[in-house]
Amino acid sequence: MEASHVILLLLIGYFVYTIDNHAKSFPQPPILVLIGLGLSFVPFFSEINLTETMLYDVILPSLLFISAYKYPPAALRKHAGIIAVLSTGGLLLTVSLLGIVIYFTVSPFVSLSLIGAFVIAAVMAPTDPVSVTAILKQSGANEGIADVVEGESMINDGTSIVIFTTLVMMISTGADFTFWSLARKFLVISAGGILIGLLFGWLVSKAVHYTHHKEFQVMLSIVLAYGNFHLAEALGVSGVLATVTAGIMLSWEFTHTNKEDHYREALDGFWNIVEPTLLSVVFLMIGLIAASYLDSGLLLISLVIFLFSLVIRYLVVGLSAAAIPSLRRVFGKKEAFIIAFSGVKGTMSVVLLLILESKNAANIDFIISLSFFAILLSLVIQSFGIYPLTRKLLKSE
C-alpha cells in the first residue's frame, strides 16, 4: 500500500465524517465499509491489502487504549457485574451455544467439523460498539445501556481472542477439543494480561505527574498503549486485556487528581484525532478486502448464522441480567434486546479472520468466507437498525 492510497482513504473518511449530519440514521462505519466494497472494483485500489500485522500490531492497540481510556470509571464501577458476566462466562456460553447450533445447522449441507463451527462462533463473539454507542444515546435509551455495551466490548475483545486462538490451535494441530483445556488457557492468558496492565498502568499513571509538558504526556501514553500490548504478547498473555486494563487504570488516576482537566486536555487532543483517523482507514480497508472473501453462494447460510448469533446473544444477555438481582429491575426484556442488538461485529472479528487466514488447515477458506459474510451482515443490519429499533421499543413503553 502506497502513501497515495492512505491519503485518499483519509480524504474519503474526512468527507464521510464531515458530510454525514445524520449519523444516528446513517452510521459512518457501515457506510465506510460499503464505500470500500465499491472501491474494490477500482483498479487503483487493487494493491491495498489489510494484513494481520497491520491490524493487530499497529492499529488495534490504539483503538483499545482509546476506548478504555475514555470509558468513565464510574460507569465501570456501576455496571461491573453485568460487564464481567457478559464478557467472560457469557462469552463462553455464547461461543458454546452458537458453535453447537452452527454445527447442527450447517454440517448437513456442507462439510464442517465441530471445531470449525466453534471457530466461526468465536469469530462472531466479539462486539464493536463504535457505530452504535453514540446512536443509543441519541435515541433516548437509558445511558446505562450504552455504558454496558461499550464496557462489555472492551473486555470481550480480550477474552474472545483467547478462546479463538485456543480453538485455532486445535483445528490446526488436530487436537481434541476439551472444555477444561480451553477454560484453563483462558484463565491463565486473561489473568496474565490483566496483571501486566495493572502494573504498567499504575506506573505510567504515577510517572505522568512528573512532567507538565503536554507533548511528553502524550508520548508516555503512546508508550503505554503499544509497549504494554506488545510486552504482554511477548510473554504469551493477552495484550488486548493488558492495554484495556492500563487505559482504565490511567483514566481512574485522572479522576483522582486535582489536575485531571490538565492531563485529559493533553491526551484528548491527541487521541481524539487518532481515533477517527484510524477508524476511517480500517473500515474502508475492511470493505476493500471483503470482496475477495465473499461468496454469494454462502449468503443464505451466513444470514442464518447471523440470525442465530442475535438470538443466542439475546438469551445470554437476558440470563446474565437475571443472574444479578440488582439488575433485574433495570434491564428488562426490552433493554436486554437492545443490548443484544447493539453487539455489532467489526474490527476484532476481522482481526480473528486474518489470523485464521495464516493457518494451514482444511476448510479454512470456507470458514473465512462464511464468517466474513456474517460479519458484514451484522455491521450493516445492526448499525442501521439500532436507532429505529431503540426508538420503537422505548416509545412503546
JSON list of N, CA and C in Angstrom, two decimals, residues 250-314:
[
{"chain": "A", "resi": 250, "resn": "LEU", "atom": "N", "xyz": [-5.24, 4.36, 33.87]},
{"chain": "A", "resi": 250, "resn": "LEU", "atom": "CA", "xyz": [-4.85, 5.75, 33.63]},
{"chain": "A", "resi": 250, "resn": "LEU", "atom": "C", "xyz": [-6.05, 6.67, 33.78]},
{"chain": "A", "resi": 251, "resn": "SER", "atom": "N", "xyz": [-7.20, 6.27, 33.27]},
{"chain": "A", "resi": 251, "resn": "SER", "atom": "CA", "xyz": [-8.42, 7.06, 33.41]},
{"chain": "A", "resi": 251, "resn": "SER", "atom": "C", "xyz": [-8.82, 7.19, 34.87]},
{"chain": "A", "resi": 252, "resn": "TRP", "atom": "N", "xyz": [-8.72, 6.10, 35.62]},
{"chain": "A", "resi": 252, "resn": "TRP", "atom": "CA", "xyz": [-9.04, 6.12, 37.05]},
{"chain": "A", "resi": 252, "resn": "TRP", "atom": "C", "xyz": [-8.14, 7.09, 37.80]},
{"chain": "A", "resi": 253, "resn": "GLU", "atom": "N", "xyz": [-6.86, 7.11, 37.46]},
{"chain": "A", "resi": 253, "resn": "GLU", "atom": "CA", "xyz": [-5.92, 8.02, 38.11]},
{"chain": "A", "resi": 253, "resn": "GLU", "atom": "C", "xyz": [-6.30, 9.47, 37.85]},
{"chain": "A", "resi": 254, "resn": "PHE", "atom": "N", "xyz": [-6.74, 9.77, 36.63]},
{"chain": "A", "resi": 254, "resn": "PHE", "atom": "CA", "xyz": [-7.09, 11.14, 36.28]},
{"chain": "A", "resi": 254, "resn": "PHE", "atom": "C", "xyz": [-8.33, 11.62, 37.02]},
{"chain": "A", "resi": 255, "resn": "THR", "atom": "N", "xyz": [-9.19, 10.69, 37.41]},
{"chain": "A", "resi": 255, "resn": "THR", "atom": "CA", "xyz": [-10.39, 11.09, 38.17]},
{"chain": "A", "resi": 255, "resn": "THR", "atom": "C", "xyz": [-10.08, 11.30, 39.65]},
{"chain": "A", "resi": 256, "resn": "HIS", "atom": "N", "xyz": [-8.86, 10.97, 40.06]},
{"chain": "A", "resi": 256, "resn": "HIS", "atom": "CA", "xyz": [-8.48, 11.12, 41.48]},
{"chain": "A", "resi": 256, "resn": "HIS", "atom": "C", "xyz": [-7.32, 12.10, 41.65]},
{"chain": "A", "resi": 257, "resn": "THR", "atom": "N", "xyz": [-7.16, 12.99, 40.70]},
{"chain": "A", "resi": 257, "resn": "THR", "atom": "CA", "xyz": [-6.13, 14.02, 40.83]},
{"chain": "A", "resi": 257, "resn": "THR", "atom": "C", "xyz": [-6.75, 15.38, 40.61]},
{"chain": "A", "resi": 258, "resn": "ASN", "atom": "N", "xyz": [-6.22, 16.37, 41.29]},
{"chain": "A", "resi": 258, "resn": "ASN", "atom": "CA", "xyz": [-6.75, 17.73, 41.16]},
{"chain": "A", "resi": 258, "resn": "ASN", "atom": "C", "xyz": [-6.44, 18.34, 39.80]},
{"chain": "A", "resi": 259, "resn": "LYS", "atom": "N", "xyz": [-5.55, 17.75, 39.07]},
{"chain": "A", "resi": 259, "resn": "LYS", "atom": "CA", "xyz": [-5.16, 18.29, 37.77]},
{"chain": "A", "resi": 259, "resn": "LYS", "atom": "C", "xyz": [-5.74, 17.46, 36.63]},
{"chain": "A", "resi": 260, "resn": "GLU", "atom": "N", "xyz": [-6.88, 16.85, 36.88]},
{"chain": "A", "resi": 260, "resn": "GLU", "atom": "CA", "xyz": [-7.49, 15.96, 35.89]},
{"chain": "A", "resi": 260, "resn": "GLU", "atom": "C", "xyz": [-7.67, 16.65, 34.54]},
{"chain": "A", "resi": 261, "resn": "ASP", "atom": "N", "xyz": [-8.22, 17.85, 34.54]},
{"chain": "A", "resi": 261, "resn": "ASP", "atom": "CA", "xyz": [-8.51, 18.54, 33.28]},
{"chain": "A", "resi": 261, "resn": "ASP", "atom": "C", "xyz": [-7.23, 18.81, 32.49]},
{"chain": "A", "resi": 262, "resn": "HIS", "atom": "N", "xyz": [-6.15, 19.13, 33.21]},
{"chain": "A", "resi": 262, "resn": "HIS", "atom": "CA", "xyz": [-4.88, 19.43, 32.54]},
{"chain": "A", "resi": 262, "resn": "HIS", "atom": "C", "xyz": [-4.38, 18.20, 31.79]},
{"chain": "A", "resi": 263, "resn": "TYR", "atom": "N", "xyz": [-4.37, 17.07, 32.45]},
{"chain": "A", "resi": 263, "resn": "TYR", "atom": "CA", "xyz": [-3.86, 15.86, 31.83]},
{"chain": "A", "resi": 263, "resn": "TYR", "atom": "C", "xyz": [-4.79, 15.37, 30.71]},
{"chain": "A", "resi": 264, "resn": "ARG", "atom": "N", "xyz": [-6.08, 15.42, 30.97]},
{"chain": "A", "resi": 264, "resn": "ARG", "atom": "CA", "xyz": [-7.03, 14.96, 29.95]},
{"chain": "A", "resi": 264, "resn": "ARG", "atom": "C", "xyz": [-7.00, 15.85, 28.72]},
{"chain": "A", "resi": 265, "resn": "GLU", "atom": "N", "xyz": [-6.79, 17.13, 28.93]},
{"chain": "A", "resi": 265, "resn": "GLU", "atom": "CA", "xyz": [-6.71, 18.04, 27.78]},
{"chain": "A", "resi": 265, "resn": "GLU", "atom": "C", "xyz": [-5.57, 17.64, 26.86]},
{"chain": "A", "resi": 266, "resn": "ALA", "atom": "N", "xyz": [-4.45, 17.26, 27.45]},
{"chain": "A", "resi": 266, "resn": "ALA", "atom": "CA", "xyz": [-3.29, 16.87, 26.65]},
{"chain": "A", "resi": 266, "resn": "ALA", "atom": "C", "xyz": [-3.56, 15.60, 25.86]},
{"chain": "A", "resi": 267, "resn": "LEU", "atom": "N", "xyz": [-4.05, 14.58, 26.56]},
{"chain": "A", "resi": 267, "resn": "LEU", "atom": "CA", "xyz": [-4.26, 13.29, 25.90]},
{"chain": "A", "resi": 267, "resn": "LEU", "atom": "C", "xyz": [-5.45, 13.31, 24.96]},
{"chain": "A", "resi": 268, "resn": "ASP", "atom": "N", "xyz": [-6.52, 13.99, 25.35]},
{"chain": "A", "resi": 268, "resn": "ASP", "atom": "CA", "xyz": [-7.71, 14.03, 24.49]},
{"chain": "A", "resi": 268, "resn": "ASP", "atom": "C", "xyz": [-7.41, 14.70, 23.16]},
{"chain": "A", "resi": 269, "resn": "GLY", "atom": "N", "xyz": [-6.61, 15.77, 23.21]},
{"chain": "A", "resi": 269, "resn": "GLY", "atom": "CA", "xyz": [-6.30, 16.49, 21.98]},
{"chain": "A", "resi": 269, "resn": "GLY", "atom": "C", "xyz": [-5.62, 15.61, 20.95]},
{"chain": "A", "resi": 270, "resn": "PHE", "atom": "N", "xyz": [-4.81, 14.66, 21.43]},
{"chain": "A", "resi": 270, "resn": "PHE", "atom": "CA", "xyz": [-4.11, 13.75, 20.51]},
{"chain": "A", "resi": 270, "resn": "PHE", "atom": "C", "xyz": [-4.98, 12.56, 20.11]},
{"chain": "A", "resi": 271, "resn": "TRP", "atom": "N", "xyz": [-5.51, 11.82, 21.10]},
{"chain": "A", "resi": 271, "resn": "TRP", "atom": "CA", "xyz": [-6.23, 10.58, 20.82]},
{"chain": "A", "resi": 271, "resn": "TRP", "atom": "C", "xyz": [-7.57, 10.82, 20.13]},
{"chain": "A", "resi": 272, "resn": "ASN", "atom": "N", "xyz": [-8.18, 11.98, 20.34]},
{"chain": "A", "resi": 272, "resn": "ASN", "atom": "CA", "xyz": [-9.45, 12.28, 19.65]},
{"chain": "A", "resi": 272, "resn": "ASN", "atom": "C", "xyz": [-9.25, 12.51, 18.15]},
{"chain": "A", "resi": 273, "resn": "ILE", "atom": "N", "xyz": [-8.01, 12.76, 17.76]},
{"chain": "A", "resi": 273, "resn": "ILE", "atom": "CA", "xyz": [-7.68, 12.84, 16.33]},
{"chain": "A", "resi": 273, "resn": "ILE", "atom": "C", "xyz": [-7.31, 11.46, 15.79]},
{"chain": "A", "resi": 274, "resn": "VAL", "atom": "N", "xyz": [-6.57, 10.72, 16.59]},
{"chain": "A", "resi": 274, "resn": "VAL", "atom": "CA", "xyz": [-6.13, 9.39, 16.17]},
{"chain": "A", "resi": 274, "resn": "VAL", "atom": "C", "xyz": [-7.32, 8.46, 15.92]},
{"chain": "A", "resi": 275, "resn": "GLU", "atom": "N", "xyz": [-8.33, 8.52, 16.80]},
{"chain": "A", "resi": 275, "resn": "GLU", "atom": "CA", "xyz": [-9.44, 7.56, 16.71]},
{"chain": "A", "resi": 275, "resn": "GLU", "atom": "C", "xyz": [-10.19, 7.62, 15.38]},
{"chain": "A", "resi": 276, "resn": "PRO", "atom": "N", "xyz": [-10.76, 8.77, 14.97]},
{"chain": "A", "resi": 276, "resn": "PRO", "atom": "CA", "xyz": [-11.47, 8.77, 13.68]},
{"chain": "A", "resi": 276, "resn": "PRO", "atom": "C", "xyz": [-10.55, 8.53, 12.49]},
{"chain": "A", "resi": 277, "resn": "THR", "atom": "N", "xyz": [-9.28, 8.92, 12.62]},
{"chain": "A", "resi": 277, "resn": "THR", "atom": "CA", "xyz": [-8.32, 8.68, 11.53]},
{"chain": "A", "resi": 277, "resn": "THR", "atom": "C", "xyz": [-8.14, 7.18, 11.30]},
{"chain": "A", "resi": 278, "resn": "LEU", "atom": "N", "xyz": [-7.89, 6.45, 12.39]},
{"chain": "A", "resi": 278, "resn": "LEU", "atom": "CA", "xyz": [-7.70, 5.01, 12.26]},
{"chain": "A", "resi": 278, "resn": "LEU", "atom": "C", "xyz": [-8.99, 4.30, 11.85]},
{"chain": "A", "resi": 279, "resn": "LEU", "atom": "N", "xyz": [-10.10, 4.70, 12.45]},
{"chain": "A", "resi": 279, "resn": "LEU", "atom": "CA", "xyz": [-11.36, 4.04, 12.15]},
{"chain": "A", "resi": 279, "resn": "LEU", "atom": "C", "xyz": [-11.77, 4.21, 10.69]},
{"chain": "A", "resi": 280, "resn": "SER", "atom": "N", "xyz": [-11.57, 5.41, 10.14]},
{"chain": "A", "resi": 280, "resn": "SER", "atom": "CA", "xyz": [-11.94, 5.62, 8.74]},
{"chain": "A", "resi": 280, "resn": "SER", "atom": "C", "xyz": [-11.12, 4.74, 7.81]},
{"chain": "A", "resi": 281, "resn": "VAL", "atom": "N", "xyz": [-9.81, 4.64, 8.08]},
{"chain": "A", "resi": 281, "resn": "VAL", "atom": "CA", "xyz": [-8.95, 3.80, 7.25]},
{"chain": "A", "resi": 281, "resn": "VAL", "atom": "C", "xyz": [-9.30, 2.32, 7.42]},
{"chain": "A", "resi": 282, "resn": "VAL", "atom": "N", "xyz": [-9.53, 1.89, 8.67]},
{"chain": "A", "resi": 282, "resn": "VAL", "atom": "CA", "xyz": [-9.81, 0.48, 8.94]},
{"chain": "A", "resi": 282, "resn": "VAL", "atom": "C", "xyz": [-11.09, 0.03, 8.26]},
{"chain": "A", "resi": 283, "resn": "PHE", "atom": "N", "xyz": [-12.18, 0.78, 8.42]},
{"chain": "A", "resi": 283, "resn": "PHE", "atom": "CA", "xyz": [-13.45, 0.34, 7.85]},
{"chain": "A", "resi": 283, "resn": "PHE", "atom": "C", "xyz": [-13.45, 0.42, 6.32]},
{"chain": "A", "resi": 284, "resn": "LEU", "atom": "N", "xyz": [-12.76, 1.39, 5.76]},
{"chain": "A", "resi": 284, "resn": "LEU", "atom": "CA", "xyz": [-12.63, 1.43, 4.30]},
{"chain": "A", "resi": 284, "resn": "LEU", "atom": "C", "xyz": [-11.84, 0.22, 3.80]},
{"chain": "A", "resi": 285, "resn": "MET", "atom": "N", "xyz": [-10.78, -0.14, 4.52]},
{"chain": "A", "resi": 285, "resn": "MET", "atom": "CA", "xyz": [-9.95, -1.27, 4.09]},
{"chain": "A", "resi": 285, "resn": "MET", "atom": "C", "xyz": [-10.68, -2.60, 4.31]},
{"chain": "A", "resi": 286, "resn": "ILE", "atom": "N", "xyz": [-11.52, -2.69, 5.33]},
{"chain": "A", "resi": 286, "resn": "ILE", "atom": "CA", "xyz": [-12.33, -3.89, 5.51]},
{"chain": "A", "resi": 286, "resn": "ILE", "atom": "C", "xyz": [-13.22, -4.10, 4.28]},
{"chain": "A", "resi": 287, "resn": "GLY", "atom": "N", "xyz": [-13.83, -3.01, 3.82]},
{"chain": "A", "resi": 287, "resn": "GLY", "atom": "CA", "xyz": [-14.65, -3.08, 2.62]},
{"chain": "A", "resi": 287, "resn": "GLY", "atom": "C", "xyz": [-13.83, -3.45, 1.40]},
{"chain": "A", "resi": 288, "resn": "LEU", "atom": "N", "xyz": [-12.63, -2.90, 1.30]},
{"chain": "A", "resi": 288, "resn": "LEU", "atom": "CA", "xyz": [-11.77, -3.17, 0.14]},
{"chain": "A", "resi": 288, "resn": "LEU", "atom": "C", "xyz": [-11.38, -4.64, 0.05]},
{"chain": "A", "resi": 289, "resn": "ILE", "atom": "N", "xyz": [-11.05, -5.24, 1.18]},
{"chain": "A", "resi": 289, "resn": "ILE", "atom": "CA", "xyz": [-10.59, -6.64, 1.14]},
{"chain": "A", "resi": 289, "resn": "ILE", "atom": "C", "xyz": [-11.74, -7.63, 1.18]},
{"chain": "A", "resi": 290, "resn": "ALA", "atom": "N", "xyz": [-12.94, -7.16, 1.58]},
{"chain": "A", "resi": 290, "resn": "ALA", "atom": "CA", "xyz": [-14.07, -8.08, 1.74]},
{"chain": "A", "resi": 290, "resn": "ALA", "atom": "C", "xyz": [-14.44, -8.77, 0.44]},
{"chain": "A", "resi": 291, "resn": "ALA", "atom": "N", "xyz": [-14.34, -8.04, -0.67]},
{"chain": "A", "resi": 291, "resn": "ALA", "atom": "CA", "xyz": [-14.77, -8.58, -1.96]},
{"chain": "A", "resi": 291, "resn": "ALA", "atom": "C", "xyz": [-14.06, -9.88, -2.32]},
{"chain": "A", "resi": 292, "resn": "SER", "atom": "N", "xyz": [-12.80, -10.01, -1.91]},
{"chain": "A", "resi": 292, "resn": "SER", "atom": "CA", "xyz": [-12.03, -11.21, -2.26]},
{"chain": "A", "resi": 292, "resn": "SER", "atom": "C", "xyz": [-12.41, -12.41, -1.40]},
{"chain": "A", "resi": 293, "resn": "TYR", "atom": "N", "xyz": [-13.13, -12.17, -0.32]},
{"chain": "A", "resi": 293, "resn": "TYR", "atom": "CA", "xyz": [-13.51, -13.26, 0.58]},
{"chain": "A", "resi": 293, "resn": "TYR", "atom": "C", "xyz": [-14.95, -13.71, 0.39]},
{"chain": "A", "resi": 294, "resn": "LEU", "atom": "N", "xyz": [-15.79, -12.84, -0.14]},
{"chain": "A", "resi": 294, "resn": "LEU", "atom": "CA", "xyz": [-17.22, -13.12, -0.19]},
{"chain": "A", "resi": 294, "resn": "LEU", "atom": "C", "xyz": [-17.58, -14.09, -1.31]},
{"chain": "A", "resi": 295, "resn": "ASP", "atom": "N", "xyz": [-18.49, -14.99, -1.00]},
{"chain": "A", "resi": 295, "resn": "ASP", "atom": "CA", "xyz": [-19.01, -15.96, -1.97]},
{"chain": "A", "resi": 295, "resn": "ASP", "atom": "C", "xyz": [-20.53, -15.87, -1.90]},
{"chain": "A", "resi": 296, "resn": "SER", "atom": "N", "xyz": [-21.14, -15.41, -2.99]},
{"chain": "A", "resi": 296, "resn": "SER", "atom": "CA", "xyz": [-22.58, -15.20, -3.00]},
{"chain": "A", "resi": 296, "resn": "SER", "atom": "C", "xyz": [-23.36, -16.48, -2.70]},
{"chain": "A", "resi": 297, "resn": "GLY", "atom": "N", "xyz": [-22.76, -17.63, -2.98]},
{"chain": "A", "resi": 297, "resn": "GLY", "atom": "CA", "xyz": [-23.42, -18.90, -2.72]},
{"chain": "A", "resi": 297, "resn": "GLY", "atom": "C", "xyz": [-23.58, -19.19, -1.23]},
{"chain": "A", "resi": 298, "resn": "LEU", "atom": "N", "xyz": [-22.83, -18.45, -0.40]},
{"chain": "A", "resi": 298, "resn": "LEU", "atom": "CA", "xyz": [-22.88, -18.67, 1.05]},
{"chain": "A", "resi": 298, "resn": "LEU", "atom": "C", "xyz": [-23.76, -17.65, 1.76]},
{"chain": "A", "resi": 299, "resn": "LEU", "atom": "N", "xyz": [-24.41, -16.78, 1.00]},
{"chain": "A", "resi": 299, "resn": "LEU", "atom": "CA", "xyz": [-25.19, -15.70, 1.61]},
{"chain": "A", "resi": 299, "resn": "LEU", "atom": "C", "xyz": [-26.29, -16.23, 2.52]},
{"chain": "A", "resi": 300, "resn": "LEU", "atom": "N", "xyz": [-27.02, -17.22, 2.07]},
{"chain": "A", "resi": 300, "resn": "LEU", "atom": "CA", "xyz": [-28.15, -17.74, 2.86]},
{"chain": "A", "resi": 300, "resn": "LEU", "atom": "C", "xyz": [-27.67, -18.36, 4.17]},
{"chain": "A", "resi": 301, "resn": "ILE", "atom": "N", "xyz": [-26.61, -19.18, 4.07]},
{"chain": "A", "resi": 301, "resn": "ILE", "atom": "CA", "xyz": [-26.07, -19.81, 5.29]},
{"chain": "A", "resi": 301, "resn": "ILE", "atom": "C", "xyz": [-25.53, -18.76, 6.24]},
{"chain": "A", "resi": 302, "resn": "SER", "atom": "N", "xyz": [-24.84, -17.75, 5.70]},
{"chain": "A", "resi": 302, "resn": "SER", "atom": "CA", "xyz": [-24.30, -16.68, 6.54]},
{"chain": "A", "resi": 302, "resn": "SER", "atom": "C", "xyz": [-25.42, -15.90, 7.22]},
{"chain": "A", "resi": 303, "resn": "LEU", "atom": "N", "xyz": [-26.51, -15.69, 6.50]},
{"chain": "A", "resi": 303, "resn": "LEU", "atom": "CA", "xyz": [-27.66, -14.99, 7.08]},
{"chain": "A", "resi": 303, "resn": "LEU", "atom": "C", "xyz": [-28.25, -15.78, 8.25]},
{"chain": "A", "resi": 304, "resn": "VAL", "atom": "N", "xyz": [-28.33, -17.09, 8.07]},
{"chain": "A", "resi": 304, "resn": "VAL", "atom": "CA", "xyz": [-28.83, -17.95, 9.15]},
{"chain": "A", "resi": 304, "resn": "VAL", "atom": "C", "xyz": [-27.91, -17.88, 10.37]},
{"chain": "A", "resi": 305, "resn": "ILE", "atom": "N", "xyz": [-26.60, -17.91, 10.15]},
{"chain": "A", "resi": 305, "resn": "ILE", "atom": "CA", "xyz": [-25.64, -17.80, 11.25]},
{"chain": "A", "resi": 305, "resn": "ILE", "atom": "C", "xyz": [-25.78, -16.46, 11.96]},
{"chain": "A", "resi": 306, "resn": "PHE", "atom": "N", "xyz": [-25.92, -15.40, 11.18]},
{"chain": "A", "resi": 306, "resn": "PHE", "atom": "CA", "xyz": [-26.10, -14.07, 11.77]},
{"chain": "A", "resi": 306, "resn": "PHE", "atom": "C", "xyz": [-27.35, -14.01, 12.64]},
{"chain": "A", "resi": 307, "resn": "LEU", "atom": "N", "xyz": [-28.46, -14.57, 12.15]},
{"chain": "A", "resi": 307, "resn": "LEU", "atom": "CA", "xyz": [-29.71, -14.54, 12.91]},
{"chain": "A", "resi": 307, "resn": "LEU", "atom": "C", "xyz": [-29.59, -15.37, 14.19]},
{"chain": "A", "resi": 308, "resn": "PHE", "atom": "N", "xyz": [-28.95, -16.52, 14.09]},
{"chain": "A", "resi": 308, "resn": "PHE", "atom": "CA", "xyz": [-28.73, -17.35, 15.29]},
{"chain": "A", "resi": 308, "resn": "PHE", "atom": "C", "xyz": [-27.86, -16.62, 16.30]},
{"chain": "A", "resi": 309, "resn": "SER", "atom": "N", "xyz": [-26.86, -15.89, 15.81]},
{"chain": "A", "resi": 309, "resn": "SER", "atom": "CA", "xyz": [-25.98, -15.14, 16.73]},
{"chain": "A", "resi": 309, "resn": "SER", "atom": "C", "xyz": [-26.76, -14.09, 17.50]},
{"chain": "A", "resi": 310, "resn": "LEU", "atom": "N", "xyz": [-27.74, -13.45, 16.85]},
{"chain": "A", "resi": 310, "resn": "LEU", "atom": "CA", "xyz": [-28.59, -12.47, 17.53]},
{"chain": "A", "resi": 310, "resn": "LEU", "atom": "C", "xyz": [-29.47, -13.12, 18.59]},
{"chain": "A", "resi": 311, "resn": "VAL", "atom": "N", "xyz": [-30.09, -14.23, 18.24]},
{"chain": "A", "resi": 311, "resn": "VAL", "atom": "CA", "xyz": [-30.99, -14.92, 19.16]},
{"chain": "A", "resi": 311, "resn": "VAL", "atom": "C", "xyz": [-30.22, -15.41, 20.39]},
{"chain": "A", "resi": 312, "resn": "ILE", "atom": "N", "xyz": [-29.08, -16.05, 20.16]},
{"chain": "A", "resi": 312, "resn": "ILE", "atom": "CA", "xyz": [-28.31, -16.59, 21.28]},
{"chain": "A", "resi": 312, "resn": "ILE", "atom": "C", "xyz": [-27.75, -15.46, 22.15]},
{"chain": "A", "resi": 313, "resn": "ARG", "atom": "N", "xyz": [-27.32, -14.37, 21.53]},
{"chain": "A", "resi": 313, "resn": "ARG", "atom": "CA", "xyz": [-26.83, -13.25, 22.33]},
{"chain": "A", "resi": 313, "resn": "ARG", "atom": "C", "xyz": [-27.95, -12.67, 23.19]},
{"chain": "A", "resi": 314, "resn": "TYR", "atom": "N", "xyz": [-29.14, -12.60, 22.65]},
{"chain": "A", "resi": 314, "resn": "TYR", "atom": "CA", "xyz": [-30.28, -12.10, 23.44]},
{"chain": "A", "resi": 314, "resn": "TYR", "atom": "C", "xyz": [-30.54, -13.01, 24.64]}
]
